[in-house]
Short mmCIF file of C-alpha atoms and ligand atoms in Angstrom, two decimals:
data_model
loop_
_atom_site.label_atom_id
_atom_site.label_comp_id
_atom_site.label_asym_id
_atom_site.label_seq_id
_atom_site.Cartn_x
_atom_site.Cartn_y
_atom_site.Cartn_z
CA MET X 1 -0.24 -0.36 0.28
CA ARG X 2 1.00 3.68 -0.83
CA THR X 3 0.67 6.37 1.49
CA LEU X 4 0.94 10.14 0.58
CA ILE X 5 2.18 12.32 3.99
CA LEU X 6 2.10 15.74 4.29
CA SER X 7 1.98 18.37 5.97
CA ASP X 8 1.48 22.23 6.78
CA ILE X 9 -1.11 22.60 3.95
CA HIS X 10 -2.00 25.99 5.26
CA ALA X 11 -4.77 26.63 3.26
CA ASN X 12 -2.48 26.50 -0.15
CA LEU X 13 -5.01 24.76 -2.18
CA THR X 14 -2.52 24.98 -5.62
CA ALA X 15 0.36 23.30 -4.06
CA LEU X 16 -2.21 21.23 -2.32
CA GLU X 17 -2.94 19.88 -5.79
CA GLY X 18 0.01 20.24 -7.08
CA VAL X 19 1.15 17.60 -4.68
CA LEU X 20 -2.04 15.28 -5.16
CA ALA X 21 -1.24 14.97 -8.97
CA ASP X 22 2.58 14.80 -8.77
CA ALA X 23 2.21 12.03 -6.23
CA GLU X 24 -0.58 9.67 -7.78
CA PRO X 25 -0.60 6.43 -7.80
CA PHE X 26 -1.24 6.13 -3.29
CA ASP X 27 -3.74 4.40 -1.58
CA ARG X 28 -4.47 6.18 1.07
CA VAL X 29 -3.21 9.54 2.94
CA TRP X 30 -1.86 10.35 6.25
CA CYS X 31 -1.90 14.20 7.15
CA LEU X 32 0.46 15.76 9.81
CA GLY X 33 -1.86 19.49 10.95
CA ASP X 34 -2.14 22.60 9.94
CA VAL X 35 -4.36 22.70 7.40
CA VAL X 36 -5.75 26.14 7.29
CA GLY X 37 -3.73 29.23 8.37
CA TYR X 38 -1.14 31.85 6.41
CA GLY X 39 -2.96 31.06 2.58
CA PRO X 40 -6.19 32.17 1.07
CA ASN X 41 -8.14 28.97 0.44
CA PRO X 42 -8.75 27.36 3.92
CA ASN X 43 -12.38 25.68 2.80
CA GLU X 44 -11.12 24.09 -0.64
CA CYS X 45 -8.52 22.73 1.54
CA VAL X 46 -10.12 21.24 4.48
CA GLU X 47 -12.86 19.71 1.90
CA THR X 48 -9.85 18.48 -0.47
CA ILE X 49 -8.57 16.88 2.03
CA GLN X 50 -11.23 15.20 4.46
CA ASN X 51 -12.63 13.65 0.60
CA LEU X 52 -9.10 11.83 -0.25
CA PRO X 53 -8.83 8.11 0.24
CA GLU X 54 -8.14 6.68 4.01
CA ILE X 55 -7.66 9.97 5.27
CA GLN X 56 -6.09 10.04 8.51
CA CYS X 57 -5.54 13.49 9.94
CA VAL X 58 -3.80 15.21 13.40
CA LYS X 59 -4.60 18.62 14.58
CA GLY X 60 -2.05 20.80 13.76
CA ASN X 61 -1.17 24.28 15.74
CA HIS X 62 -3.47 26.75 13.80
CA ASP X 63 -5.70 24.02 13.31
CA ALA X 64 -6.45 24.27 16.87
CA ALA X 65 -6.49 27.72 17.47
CA ILE X 66 -8.97 28.24 14.87
CA VAL X 67 -11.65 26.72 16.90
CA GLY X 68 -10.52 28.03 19.94
CA ASP X 69 -8.54 24.91 21.36
CA ILE X 70 -5.54 27.10 21.79
CA ASP X 71 -5.78 31.03 22.96
CA ILE X 72 -4.91 33.20 19.88
CA ARG X 73 -2.75 35.46 21.88
CA ALA X 74 -0.02 32.71 21.79
CA PHE X 75 0.65 33.54 18.09
CA ASN X 76 3.25 36.41 16.39
CA TYR X 77 0.93 39.20 15.10
CA GLU X 78 1.28 38.31 11.07
CA ALA X 79 -0.05 34.16 12.44
CA ARG X 80 -2.62 35.96 14.71
CA ALA X 81 -4.11 38.91 11.73
CA SER X 82 -4.54 35.86 9.64
CA LEU X 83 -6.49 33.89 12.00
CA ALA X 84 -9.06 36.79 12.72
CA TRP X 85 -9.96 36.29 8.83
CA LEU X 86 -9.96 32.85 8.99
CA ASP X 87 -12.00 33.02 11.53
CA GLU X 88 -14.59 34.67 9.42
CA VAL X 89 -14.44 33.05 6.07
CA LEU X 90 -14.17 28.87 7.54
CA LEU X 91 -17.94 27.49 7.54
CA PRO X 92 -18.95 25.77 10.23
CA GLU X 93 -18.95 22.64 8.99
CA ASN X 94 -15.27 22.61 7.89
CA LYS X 95 -14.22 24.24 11.56
CA GLN X 96 -15.62 21.15 13.04
CA TRP X 97 -14.11 18.99 11.06
CA LEU X 98 -10.76 20.36 12.35
CA ARG X 99 -12.54 20.71 15.80
CA ASP X 100 -13.26 16.61 15.63
CA LEU X 101 -8.85 15.40 14.49
CA PRO X 102 -7.24 13.94 16.75
CA ASP X 103 -3.99 15.32 18.66
CA ARG X 104 -2.00 11.80 18.22
CA LEU X 105 -2.53 8.65 16.01
CA GLU X 106 -0.82 5.06 15.80
CA LEU X 107 -1.53 3.18 12.67
CA ASP X 108 0.14 0.50 11.39
CA ASP X 109 2.66 1.06 14.09
CA ILE X 110 3.70 4.21 13.23
CA THR X 111 2.38 7.56 15.28
CA LEU X 112 1.49 10.72 13.58
CA VAL X 113 1.28 13.96 15.46
CA HIS X 114 1.94 17.61 14.26
CA GLY X 115 4.71 18.91 16.65
CA SER X 116 5.90 15.92 18.49
CA PRO X 117 4.64 13.57 20.64
CA ARG X 118 5.50 14.95 24.59
CA ASN X 119 3.73 17.95 23.12
CA PRO X 120 1.67 16.64 20.00
CA VAL X 121 0.07 20.35 19.35
CA TRP X 122 2.95 22.62 20.00
CA GLU X 123 6.64 21.49 20.44
CA TYR X 124 8.79 22.23 17.60
CA ILE X 125 11.36 18.66 16.84
CA LEU X 126 14.31 21.17 15.17
CA ASP X 127 17.14 20.45 16.85
CA GLN X 128 18.84 16.75 18.12
CA THR X 129 17.95 17.41 21.63
CA THR X 130 14.91 17.96 21.34
CA ALA X 131 14.68 14.42 19.21
CA TRP X 132 16.48 12.74 21.73
CA GLU X 133 14.19 13.89 24.34
CA ASN X 134 11.45 13.07 22.45
CA MET X 135 12.23 9.76 21.70
CA ALA X 136 10.81 8.05 24.50
CA GLU X 137 7.75 9.59 23.70
CA PHE X 138 6.33 7.00 21.92
CA GLU X 139 6.20 3.34 21.15
CA THR X 140 6.43 2.96 17.39
CA LYS X 141 9.54 2.99 15.65
CA ILE X 142 8.49 5.86 13.93
CA CYS X 143 6.68 8.87 14.72
CA LEU X 144 5.65 11.16 11.98
CA VAL X 145 5.77 14.68 12.23
CA GLY X 146 5.73 18.02 11.05
CA HIS X 147 4.97 21.99 12.55
CA THR X 148 8.63 22.79 11.64
CA HIS X 149 8.10 23.21 7.59
CA ILE X 150 11.87 21.57 7.55
CA PRO X 151 12.19 18.05 5.68
CA CYS X 152 14.31 16.19 7.98
CA VAL X 153 14.99 12.48 9.75
CA PHE X 154 16.26 12.08 13.53
CA GLN X 155 17.66 8.78 13.87
CA LEU X 156 18.21 7.14 17.49
CA ASP X 157 21.99 6.38 18.06
CA ASN X 158 21.64 4.09 21.41
CA VAL X 159 25.42 4.06 21.15
CA LYS X 160 25.94 7.61 20.65
CA GLY X 161 23.08 8.57 22.94
CA ASN X 162 22.04 11.13 20.28
CA ALA X 163 19.55 11.26 18.30
CA ALA X 164 21.32 12.29 14.58
CA LYS X 165 19.52 14.26 12.61
CA VAL X 166 19.33 13.41 8.47
CA SER X 167 18.96 15.93 5.90
CA PHE X 168 17.79 15.00 2.43
CA LYS X 169 20.29 15.63 -0.69
CA LYS X 170 17.55 16.39 -3.30
CA ALA X 171 13.91 15.22 -4.19
CA GLY X 172 13.29 11.75 -5.08
CA GLN X 173 15.64 10.68 -2.67
CA VAL X 174 14.70 6.63 -1.73
CA PHE X 175 15.21 5.81 2.26
CA SER X 176 14.89 2.82 3.94
CA ILE X 177 14.39 3.66 8.59
CA ASP X 178 15.88 0.78 10.06
CA LEU X 179 16.71 2.90 13.45
CA LYS X 180 13.67 3.94 15.52
CA SER X 181 13.59 8.02 13.88
CA ILE X 182 11.40 10.59 14.20
CA VAL X 183 10.55 11.72 10.29
CA ASN X 184 9.38 15.51 8.91
CA PRO X 185 8.51 15.63 5.42
CA GLY X 186 8.08 19.62 4.74
CA SER X 187 5.31 21.43 4.65
CA VAL X 188 3.31 21.42 1.39
CA GLY X 189 1.83 24.91 1.39
CA GLN X 190 4.80 27.18 3.25
CA PRO X 191 8.51 25.30 2.49
CA ARG X 192 11.15 26.24 4.99
CA ASP X 193 13.87 25.53 4.40
CA HIS X 194 14.87 28.04 1.47
CA ASN X 195 13.44 25.96 -1.00
CA PRO X 196 9.95 26.81 -2.27
CA LYS X 197 8.10 24.19 -3.83
CA ALA X 198 5.79 21.73 -1.82
CA ALA X 199 7.15 18.87 0.09
CA TYR X 200 5.94 15.19 0.85
CA ILE X 201 7.04 11.67 0.95
CA LEU X 202 5.17 8.45 -0.40
CA TYR X 203 6.08 5.29 2.18
CA ASP X 204 5.74 1.89 0.62
CA ASP X 205 5.14 -0.40 3.16
CA GLU X 206 5.33 -3.48 1.14
CA THR X 207 9.06 -2.69 0.13
CA GLU X 208 9.34 -0.62 2.98
CA GLU X 209 10.87 2.60 0.73
CA TRP X 210 10.07 5.67 1.39
CA VAL X 211 10.04 8.42 -0.78
CA TYR X 212 10.91 11.93 -0.41
CA GLN X 213 9.61 14.27 -3.32
CA ARG X 214 9.45 18.34 -4.25
CA VAL X 215 6.80 19.71 -6.78
CA GLY X 216 6.87 23.34 -7.79
CA TYR X 217 3.22 25.62 -8.07
CA ASP X 218 2.23 28.95 -9.54
CA ILE X 219 3.30 30.34 -6.58
CA GLU X 220 2.67 34.27 -8.19
CA LEU X 221 -1.57 32.83 -8.29
CA VAL X 222 -0.79 32.54 -4.80
CA GLN X 223 0.46 35.32 -3.79
CA LYS X 224 -1.91 36.97 -5.66
CA GLN X 225 -5.07 35.32 -4.14
CA ILE X 226 -3.34 36.02 -0.28
CA LEU X 227 -3.05 39.80 -1.01
CA GLU X 228 -6.75 40.09 -2.42
CA ALA X 229 -7.26 38.21 0.30
CA GLY X 230 -6.64 40.91 2.73
CA LEU X 231 -4.08 38.83 4.93
CA PRO X 232 -0.99 40.31 5.45
CA HIS X 233 2.42 40.96 2.64
CA ARG X 234 4.89 38.73 4.42
CA HIS X 235 2.27 35.60 4.36
CA ALA X 236 3.09 36.03 0.05
CA SER X 237 6.59 37.13 0.10
CA ARG X 238 8.06 34.51 1.93
CA LEU X 239 6.65 31.80 -0.43
CA LEU X 240 9.00 32.76 -2.87
CA ASP X 241 11.41 32.03 -0.98
CA GLY X 242 10.68 28.79 0.68
CA TRP X 243 11.18 30.77 4.27
ZN1 ZN A 1 2.36 25.31 10.49
#
């Protein structure tokens, strides 16, 4: 079975559609949260994600904020501005779908969270120390996370007593996972690794093969939509920088 793993769509429908077309064929989809926030198409993104085959999705911090699980004051000014806009446009049924998302899932011996297994909605796993501390917080061999918008793998090394960070070298890279690991597919709708292309991972549970992928999309169109919606200018400009 081929599983499409994606995260941090952030209401960027054009990027999401680009990923779905590029990733074909796949049998099911695992989404690591932040379907909304920042971008111009929150309803379309929720509706597209909902209808994907065998979709399993966990709740991100932006999803949690818009349904009132998190105090909006915990966000920076620009994120707050987009949350205020989102609150006006998001349809009640889509808000309800986001509200019902779980913080954590365990599927096929793989744990899914948005931030970290220790603090599923909020914690960023950016460095080896945080990754190491989180290795004891999940029972499965693999934990999938998003939230940082930076694709990478942290591998447990019990001999050295650390969790080594492995960055992907290029799109299309095939990898296997032998050790206990935390895997981040990067972001569909707002990459922050200085590569503007949408990121995702495909996992084939028969061959145990994982593939890291990037795909370009019409960034100019999304920038235009962001500005037309009256969202902060930086949400548009950063897409081209991949930051
Ligand atoms: Zn995010």
